[in-house]
Coordinates of C-alpha atoms (C1' of nucleotides) in Angstrom, one line a residue:
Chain A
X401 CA 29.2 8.6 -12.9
X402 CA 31.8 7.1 -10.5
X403 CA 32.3 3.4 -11.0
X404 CA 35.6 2.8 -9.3
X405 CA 35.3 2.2 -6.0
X406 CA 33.0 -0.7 -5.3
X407 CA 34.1 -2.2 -8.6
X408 CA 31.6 -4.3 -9.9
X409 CA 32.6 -8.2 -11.0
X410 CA 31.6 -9.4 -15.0
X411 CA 29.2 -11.6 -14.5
X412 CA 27.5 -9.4 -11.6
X413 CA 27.3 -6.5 -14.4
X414 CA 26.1 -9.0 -17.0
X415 CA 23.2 -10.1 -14.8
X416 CA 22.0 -6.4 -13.5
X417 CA 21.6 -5.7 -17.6
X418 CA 20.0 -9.2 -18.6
X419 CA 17.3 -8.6 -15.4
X420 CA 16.9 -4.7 -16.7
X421 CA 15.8 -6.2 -19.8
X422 CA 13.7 -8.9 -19.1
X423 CA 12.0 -6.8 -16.6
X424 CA 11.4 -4.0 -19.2
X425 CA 10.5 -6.7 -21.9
X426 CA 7.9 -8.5 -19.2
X427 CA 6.3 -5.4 -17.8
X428 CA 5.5 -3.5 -21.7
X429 CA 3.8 -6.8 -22.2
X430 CA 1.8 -7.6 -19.4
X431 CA 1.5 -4.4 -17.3
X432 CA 3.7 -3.6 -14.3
X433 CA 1.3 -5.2 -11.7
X434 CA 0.7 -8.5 -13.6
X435 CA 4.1 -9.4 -13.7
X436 CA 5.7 -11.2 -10.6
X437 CA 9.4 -11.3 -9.5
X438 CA 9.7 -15.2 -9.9
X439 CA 8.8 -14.5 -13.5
X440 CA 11.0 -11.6 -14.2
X441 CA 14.0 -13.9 -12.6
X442 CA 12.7 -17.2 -14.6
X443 CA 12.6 -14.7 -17.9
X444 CA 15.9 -13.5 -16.8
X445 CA 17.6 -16.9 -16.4
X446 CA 18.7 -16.2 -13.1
X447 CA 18.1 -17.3 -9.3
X448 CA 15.1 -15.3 -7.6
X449 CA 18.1 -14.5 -4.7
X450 CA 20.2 -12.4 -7.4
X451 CA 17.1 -10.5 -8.4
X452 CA 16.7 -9.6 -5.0
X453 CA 20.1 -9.1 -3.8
X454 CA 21.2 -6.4 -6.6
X455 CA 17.7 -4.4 -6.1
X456 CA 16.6 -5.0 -2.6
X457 CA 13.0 -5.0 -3.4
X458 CA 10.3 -4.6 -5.8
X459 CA 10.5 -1.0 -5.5
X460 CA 14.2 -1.1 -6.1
X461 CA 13.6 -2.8 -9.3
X462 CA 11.3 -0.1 -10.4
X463 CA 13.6 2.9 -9.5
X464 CA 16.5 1.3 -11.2
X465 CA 14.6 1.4 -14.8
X466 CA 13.2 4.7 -14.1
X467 CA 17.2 5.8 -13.1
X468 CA 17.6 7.0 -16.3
X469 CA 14.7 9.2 -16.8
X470 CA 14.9 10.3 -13.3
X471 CA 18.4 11.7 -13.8
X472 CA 17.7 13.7 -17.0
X473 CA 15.1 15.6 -15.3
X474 CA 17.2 16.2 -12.2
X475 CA 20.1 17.1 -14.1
X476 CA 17.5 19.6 -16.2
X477 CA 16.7 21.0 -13.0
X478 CA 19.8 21.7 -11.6
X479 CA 21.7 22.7 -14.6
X480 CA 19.3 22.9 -17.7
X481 CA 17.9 26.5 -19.0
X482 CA 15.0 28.3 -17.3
X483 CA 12.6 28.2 -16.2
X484 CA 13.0 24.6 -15.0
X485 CA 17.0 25.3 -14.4
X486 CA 18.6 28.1 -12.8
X487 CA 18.8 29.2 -16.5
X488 CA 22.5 31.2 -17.7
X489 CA 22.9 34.4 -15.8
X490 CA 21.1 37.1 -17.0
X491 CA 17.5 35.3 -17.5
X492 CA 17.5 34.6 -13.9
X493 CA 13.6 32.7 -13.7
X494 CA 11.5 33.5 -10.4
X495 CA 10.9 30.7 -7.9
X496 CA 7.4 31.0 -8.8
X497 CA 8.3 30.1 -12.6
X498 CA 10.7 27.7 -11.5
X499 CA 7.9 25.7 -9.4
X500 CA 5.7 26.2 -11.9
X501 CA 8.0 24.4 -14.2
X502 CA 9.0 21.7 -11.8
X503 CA 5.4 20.5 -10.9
X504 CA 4.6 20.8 -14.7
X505 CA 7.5 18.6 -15.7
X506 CA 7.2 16.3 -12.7
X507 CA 3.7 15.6 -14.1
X508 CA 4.9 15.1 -17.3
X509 CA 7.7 12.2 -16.1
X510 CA 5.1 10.8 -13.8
X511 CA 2.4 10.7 -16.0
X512 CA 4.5 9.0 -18.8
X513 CA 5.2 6.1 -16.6
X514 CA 2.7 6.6 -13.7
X515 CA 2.6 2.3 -13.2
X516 CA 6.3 1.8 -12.3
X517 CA 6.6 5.0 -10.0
X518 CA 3.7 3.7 -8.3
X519 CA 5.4 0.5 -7.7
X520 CA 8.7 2.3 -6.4
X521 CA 6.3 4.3 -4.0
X522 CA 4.4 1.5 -2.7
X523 CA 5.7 -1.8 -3.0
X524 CA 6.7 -1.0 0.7
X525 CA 5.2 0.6 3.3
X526 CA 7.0 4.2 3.5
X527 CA 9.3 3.3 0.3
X528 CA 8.6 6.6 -1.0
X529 CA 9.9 9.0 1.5
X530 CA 13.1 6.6 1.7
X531 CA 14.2 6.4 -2.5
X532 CA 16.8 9.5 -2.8
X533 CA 14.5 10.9 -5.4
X534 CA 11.9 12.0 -2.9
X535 CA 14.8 13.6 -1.3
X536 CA 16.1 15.3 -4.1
X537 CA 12.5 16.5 -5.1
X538 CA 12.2 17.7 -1.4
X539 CA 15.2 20.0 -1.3
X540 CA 14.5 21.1 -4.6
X541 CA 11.1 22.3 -4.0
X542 CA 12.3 23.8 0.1
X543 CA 14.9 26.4 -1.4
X544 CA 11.9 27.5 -4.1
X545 CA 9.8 28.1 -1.5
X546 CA 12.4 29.8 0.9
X547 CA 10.8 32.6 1.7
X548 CA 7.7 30.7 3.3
X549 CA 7.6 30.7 7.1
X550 CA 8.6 26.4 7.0
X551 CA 10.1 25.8 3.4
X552 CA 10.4 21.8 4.7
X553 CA 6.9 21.7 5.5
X554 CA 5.3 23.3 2.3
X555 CA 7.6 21.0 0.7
X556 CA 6.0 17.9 1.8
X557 CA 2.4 19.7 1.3
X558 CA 3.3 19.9 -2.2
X559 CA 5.0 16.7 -2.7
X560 CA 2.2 14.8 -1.4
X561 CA -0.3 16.1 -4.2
X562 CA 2.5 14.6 -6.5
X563 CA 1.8 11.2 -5.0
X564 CA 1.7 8.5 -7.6
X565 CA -1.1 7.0 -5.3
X566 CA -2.9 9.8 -5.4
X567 CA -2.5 10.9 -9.2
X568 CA -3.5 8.0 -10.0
X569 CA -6.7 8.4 -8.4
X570 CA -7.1 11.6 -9.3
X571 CA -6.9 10.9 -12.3
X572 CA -9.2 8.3 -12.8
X573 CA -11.8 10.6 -11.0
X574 CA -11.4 13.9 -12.9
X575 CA -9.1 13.4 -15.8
X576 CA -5.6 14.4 -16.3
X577 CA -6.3 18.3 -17.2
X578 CA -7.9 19.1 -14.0
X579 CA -5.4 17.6 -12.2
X580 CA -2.7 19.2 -13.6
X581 CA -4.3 22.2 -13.1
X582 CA -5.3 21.9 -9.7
X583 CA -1.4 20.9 -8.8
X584 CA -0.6 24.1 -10.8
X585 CA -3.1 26.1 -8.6
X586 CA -1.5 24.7 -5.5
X587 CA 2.0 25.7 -6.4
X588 CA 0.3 28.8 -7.0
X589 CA -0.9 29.3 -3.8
X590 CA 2.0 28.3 -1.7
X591 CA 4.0 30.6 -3.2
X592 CA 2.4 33.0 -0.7
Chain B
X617 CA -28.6 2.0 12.9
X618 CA -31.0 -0.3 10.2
X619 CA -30.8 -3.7 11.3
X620 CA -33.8 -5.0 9.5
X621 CA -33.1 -5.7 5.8
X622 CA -30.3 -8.3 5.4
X623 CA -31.3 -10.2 8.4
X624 CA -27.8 -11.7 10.2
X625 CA -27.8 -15.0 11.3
X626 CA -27.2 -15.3 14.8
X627 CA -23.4 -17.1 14.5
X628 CA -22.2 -14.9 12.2
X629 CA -22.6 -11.6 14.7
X630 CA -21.5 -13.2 17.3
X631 CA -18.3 -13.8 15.3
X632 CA -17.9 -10.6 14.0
X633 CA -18.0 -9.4 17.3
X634 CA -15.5 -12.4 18.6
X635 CA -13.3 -10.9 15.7
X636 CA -13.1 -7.4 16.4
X637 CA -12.4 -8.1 19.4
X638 CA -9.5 -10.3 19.3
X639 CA -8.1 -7.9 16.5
X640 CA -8.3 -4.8 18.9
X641 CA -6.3 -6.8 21.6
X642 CA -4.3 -7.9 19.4
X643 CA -3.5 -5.0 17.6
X644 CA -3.0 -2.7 21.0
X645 CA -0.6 -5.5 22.7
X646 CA 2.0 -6.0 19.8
X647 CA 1.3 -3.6 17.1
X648 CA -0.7 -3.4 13.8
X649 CA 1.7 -4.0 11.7
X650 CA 2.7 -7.5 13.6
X651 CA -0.3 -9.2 13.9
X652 CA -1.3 -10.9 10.7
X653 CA -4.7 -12.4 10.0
X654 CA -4.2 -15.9 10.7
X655 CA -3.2 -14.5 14.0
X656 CA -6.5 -12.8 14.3
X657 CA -8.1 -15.7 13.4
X658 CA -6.6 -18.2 15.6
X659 CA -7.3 -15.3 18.6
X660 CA -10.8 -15.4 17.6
X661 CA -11.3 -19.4 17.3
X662 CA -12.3 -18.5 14.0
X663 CA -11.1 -20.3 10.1
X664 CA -9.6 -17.6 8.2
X665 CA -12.2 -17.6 5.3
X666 CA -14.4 -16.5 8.1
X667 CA -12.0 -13.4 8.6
X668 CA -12.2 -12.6 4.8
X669 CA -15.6 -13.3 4.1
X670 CA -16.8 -10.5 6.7
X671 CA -14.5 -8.1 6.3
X672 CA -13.0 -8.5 2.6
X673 CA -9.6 -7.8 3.6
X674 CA -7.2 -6.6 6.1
X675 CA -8.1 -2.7 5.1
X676 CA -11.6 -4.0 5.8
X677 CA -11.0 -4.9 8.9
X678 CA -9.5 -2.0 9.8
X679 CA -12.2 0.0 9.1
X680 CA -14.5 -2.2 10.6
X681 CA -12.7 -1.1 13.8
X682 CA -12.6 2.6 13.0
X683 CA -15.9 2.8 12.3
X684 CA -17.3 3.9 15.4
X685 CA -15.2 7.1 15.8
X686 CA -15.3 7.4 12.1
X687 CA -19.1 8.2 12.6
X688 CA -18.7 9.7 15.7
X689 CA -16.4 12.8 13.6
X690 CA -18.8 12.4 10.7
X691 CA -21.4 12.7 12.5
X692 CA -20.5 16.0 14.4
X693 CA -19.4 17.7 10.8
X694 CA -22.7 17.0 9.4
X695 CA -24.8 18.1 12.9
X696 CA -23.0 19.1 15.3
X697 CA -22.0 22.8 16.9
X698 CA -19.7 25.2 14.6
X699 CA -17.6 25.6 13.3
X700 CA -17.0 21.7 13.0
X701 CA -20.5 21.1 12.3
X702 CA -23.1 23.6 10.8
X703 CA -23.9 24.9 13.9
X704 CA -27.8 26.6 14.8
X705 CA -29.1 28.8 12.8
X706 CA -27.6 32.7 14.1
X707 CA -24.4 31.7 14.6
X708 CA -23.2 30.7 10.8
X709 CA -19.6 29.7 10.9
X710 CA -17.7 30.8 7.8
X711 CA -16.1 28.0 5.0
X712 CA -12.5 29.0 6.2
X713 CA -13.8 28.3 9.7
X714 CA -15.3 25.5 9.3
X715 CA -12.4 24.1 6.8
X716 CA -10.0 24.8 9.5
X717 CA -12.2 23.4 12.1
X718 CA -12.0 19.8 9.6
X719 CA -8.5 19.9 9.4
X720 CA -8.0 20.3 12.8
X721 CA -10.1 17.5 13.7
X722 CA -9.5 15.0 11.1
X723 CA -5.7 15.4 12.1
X724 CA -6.9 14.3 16.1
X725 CA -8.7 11.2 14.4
X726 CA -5.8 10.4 12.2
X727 CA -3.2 11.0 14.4
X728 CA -4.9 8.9 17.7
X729 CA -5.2 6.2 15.1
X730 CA -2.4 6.5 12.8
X731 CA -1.0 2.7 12.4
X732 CA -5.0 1.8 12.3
X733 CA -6.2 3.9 9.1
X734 CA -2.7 3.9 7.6
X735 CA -3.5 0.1 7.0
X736 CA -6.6 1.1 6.1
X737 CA -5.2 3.6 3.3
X738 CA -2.6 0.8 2.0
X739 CA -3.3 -2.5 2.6
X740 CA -4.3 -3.3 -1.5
X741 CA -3.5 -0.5 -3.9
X742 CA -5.9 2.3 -4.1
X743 CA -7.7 1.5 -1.2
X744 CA -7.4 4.9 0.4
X745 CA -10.1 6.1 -2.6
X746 CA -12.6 3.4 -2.7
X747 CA -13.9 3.6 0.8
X748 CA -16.5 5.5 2.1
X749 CA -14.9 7.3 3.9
X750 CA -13.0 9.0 1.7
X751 CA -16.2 10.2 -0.5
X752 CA -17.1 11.5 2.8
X753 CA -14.4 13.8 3.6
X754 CA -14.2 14.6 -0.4
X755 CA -18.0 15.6 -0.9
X756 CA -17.4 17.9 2.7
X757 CA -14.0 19.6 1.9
X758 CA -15.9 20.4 -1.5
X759 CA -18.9 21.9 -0.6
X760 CA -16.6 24.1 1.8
X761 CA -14.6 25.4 -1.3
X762 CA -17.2 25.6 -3.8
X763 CA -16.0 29.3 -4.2
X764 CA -13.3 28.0 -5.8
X765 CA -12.9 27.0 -9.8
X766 CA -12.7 22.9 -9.6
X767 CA -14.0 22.5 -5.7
X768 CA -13.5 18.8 -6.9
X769 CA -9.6 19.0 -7.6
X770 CA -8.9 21.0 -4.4
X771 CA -10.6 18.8 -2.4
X772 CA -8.1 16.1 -3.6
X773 CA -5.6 18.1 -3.1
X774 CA -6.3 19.0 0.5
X775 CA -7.1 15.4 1.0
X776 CA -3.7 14.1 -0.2
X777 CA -1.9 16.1 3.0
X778 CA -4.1 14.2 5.1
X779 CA -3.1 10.7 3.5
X780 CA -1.7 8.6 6.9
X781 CA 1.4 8.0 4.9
X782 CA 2.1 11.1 4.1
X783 CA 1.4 12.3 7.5
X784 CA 3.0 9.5 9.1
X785 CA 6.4 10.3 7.7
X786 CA 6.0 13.9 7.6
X787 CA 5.6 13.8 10.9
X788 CA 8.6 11.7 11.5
X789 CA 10.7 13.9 9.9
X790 CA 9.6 17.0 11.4
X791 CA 7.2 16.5 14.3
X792 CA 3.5 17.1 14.9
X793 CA 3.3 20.6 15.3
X794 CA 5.0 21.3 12.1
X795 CA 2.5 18.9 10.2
X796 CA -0.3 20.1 11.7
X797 CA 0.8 23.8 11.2
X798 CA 1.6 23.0 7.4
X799 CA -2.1 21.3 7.1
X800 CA -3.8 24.5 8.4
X801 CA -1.5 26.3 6.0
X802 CA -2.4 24.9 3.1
X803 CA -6.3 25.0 3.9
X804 CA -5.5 28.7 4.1
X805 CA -4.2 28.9 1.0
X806 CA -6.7 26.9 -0.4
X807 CA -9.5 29.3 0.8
X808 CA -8.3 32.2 -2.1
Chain C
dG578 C1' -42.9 -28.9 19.4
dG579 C1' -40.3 -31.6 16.2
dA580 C1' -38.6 -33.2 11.6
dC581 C1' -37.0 -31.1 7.1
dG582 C1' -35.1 -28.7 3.2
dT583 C1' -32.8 -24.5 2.2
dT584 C1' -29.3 -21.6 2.5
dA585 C1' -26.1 -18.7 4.7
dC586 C1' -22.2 -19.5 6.9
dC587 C1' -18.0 -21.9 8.5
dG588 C1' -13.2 -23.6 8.6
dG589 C1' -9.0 -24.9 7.1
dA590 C1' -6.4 -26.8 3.1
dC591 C1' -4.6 -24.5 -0.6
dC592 C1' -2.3 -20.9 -3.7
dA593 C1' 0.8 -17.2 -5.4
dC594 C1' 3.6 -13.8 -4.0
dG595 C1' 7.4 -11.1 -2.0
dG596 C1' 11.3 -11.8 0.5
dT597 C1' 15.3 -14.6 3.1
dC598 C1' 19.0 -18.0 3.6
dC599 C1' 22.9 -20.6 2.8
dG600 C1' 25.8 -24.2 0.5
dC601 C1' 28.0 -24.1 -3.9
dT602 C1' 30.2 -21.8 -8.0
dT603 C1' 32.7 -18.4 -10.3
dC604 C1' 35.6 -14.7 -10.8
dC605 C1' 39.7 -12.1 -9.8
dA606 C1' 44.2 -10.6 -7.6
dC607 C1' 48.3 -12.2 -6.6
Chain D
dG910 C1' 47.6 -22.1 -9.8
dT911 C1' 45.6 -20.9 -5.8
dG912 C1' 43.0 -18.6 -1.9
dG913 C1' 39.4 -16.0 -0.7
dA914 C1' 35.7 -13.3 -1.4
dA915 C1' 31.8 -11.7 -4.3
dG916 C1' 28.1 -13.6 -6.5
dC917 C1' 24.8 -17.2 -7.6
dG918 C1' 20.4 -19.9 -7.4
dG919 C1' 16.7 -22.2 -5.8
dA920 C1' 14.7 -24.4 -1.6
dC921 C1' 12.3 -22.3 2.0
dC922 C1' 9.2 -19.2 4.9
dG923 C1' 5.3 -16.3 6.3
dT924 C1' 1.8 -13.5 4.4
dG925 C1' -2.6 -12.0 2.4
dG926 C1' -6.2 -14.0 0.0
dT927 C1' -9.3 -17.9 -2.4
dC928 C1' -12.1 -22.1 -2.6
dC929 C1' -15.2 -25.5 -1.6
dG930 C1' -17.0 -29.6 1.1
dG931 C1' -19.3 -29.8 5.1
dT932 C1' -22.2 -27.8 9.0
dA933 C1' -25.4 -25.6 11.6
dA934 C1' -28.9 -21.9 11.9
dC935 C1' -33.5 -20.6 10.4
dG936 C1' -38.4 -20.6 8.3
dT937 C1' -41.8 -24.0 7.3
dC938 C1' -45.0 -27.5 7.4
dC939 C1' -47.1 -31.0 9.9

DNA sequence: GGACGTTACCGGACCACGGTCCGCTTCCAC
DNA sequence: GTGGAAGCGGACCGTGGTCCGGTAACGTCC
């Protein structure tokens, strides 16, 4: 929430909302992959550059209007009631239940808008393991699985079946309910 | 090995040859990643729609240049000596040998090659799950779980550790061993 | 063996896209 | 009002990929 430091100028602000928009408008319409950047800026009524500057990438695009979604579930996780969140104390929730919970929401927010996290994670080569979110997901998923010989490791194991790339897939191969289950049954048995 | 059938015209080998090899050098002397296909093409003597036509695209080509150690692994799971391969009749390796035995090997292939089938798995979206190979290593990791209740899913599963891109930057952030120990791991895990 | 029609194949001009660059404009603090 | 910096926009670049008029290889028929 802090907005002081940088300090952001009016028109600069103005333009990040307008693009937001138009992006949003452009990609319900068309699909995520049919729409290009020159059309999102045209839509916008701004310079291709500014597009560019204020989100670095396609990718950056995409995780700016996911942001918002993104933060709910983080904040669910790190402060929301159990099983997901620690929960108040006195209905402590197991790491088991907690993963269980994570991988189960983390579906549920992927699945709902399984095109644009795709474009986050790929519209550069490595793009997912560099977005904060991965990180956050990472250490998240590492202290649930502390008492695991290599936490980090399992983390990525898991993580990786949470792939958009791979979901997608996936999912076009067996059908959503198997997949969540299997993702389910791996949390399962990594939690020893 | 079948040669017969389609019948290629005598130009058109010689270029793909001419190709492949021009990519290879090209590929070892300044990268993967920084040789594009006009590059190629020019290094060859070749127009680019050549380039495309043969090989479809620059995944294509890539695994036009895998190939032969692609089949040489393939080829030693389906026939060769356990517990990679089935082995000769008396000395039956076990699933969790054999899947071990696959991961382990797969993980030689992909890591010798990494920048190579990493372009394979990305260059267009999806790619990773259209090509042969991939059924190949599916339809195998299957068959070895088939205890399991959806062979199918945990074969995915297992598969999406192996992705290049998630190896590649696994293993940047924590090293081979640890990769390869977390693979082994989870094929573990996956065996009940 | 040589001319011929068919057809697979060739090559490079062409396109759309993601991304960069830099001279000009606009905003803001003083 | 003014100086300077943050921001703007669109021309520009290299890339992967397509298209199509031309070319050369091959089977065939004399």
């Amino acid at each position: 929430m802090r907005t002081s430091p940088p300090k952001e100028r009016a028109d600069a602000a103005r333009n990040r909302a307008v693009v937001l928009e138009a992006a949003a408008a452009l990609f319900r319409e068309h699909g995520v992959d049919a729409v290009s950047m020159d059309a999102i800026a045209a839509a916008a009524g701004v310079g291709k550059g500014t597009l560019f500057r204020r989100f670095g990438d396609k990718a950056g695009l995409a995780v700016a209007l996911l942001d918002e979604q993104e933060r709910t579930l983080q904040e669910a996780i790190l402060f929301g009631p159990a099983p997901l969140g620690p929960g108040k104390p006195g209905d402590d929730p197991t790491p088991r239940e907690r993963l269980h919970a994570f991988v189960a929401a983390y579906l549920d927010y992927l699945l709902a808008h399984l095109p644009l996290v795709h474009m986050s994670e790929t519209a550069s080569p490595g793009a997912r393991y560099r977005i904060a979110a991965y990180r956050f997901w990472h250490r998240h998923v590492s202290l649930l699985l502390s008492d695991r010989d290599d936490p980090q490791a399992d983390a990525h194991t898991l993580l990786a079946a949470l792939a958009a790339e791979h979901v997608q897939a996936a999912t076009g191969d067996l059908g959503e309910t198997r997949v969540r289950r299997a993702a389910l049954t791996l949390a399962n048995a990594l939690m020893l």
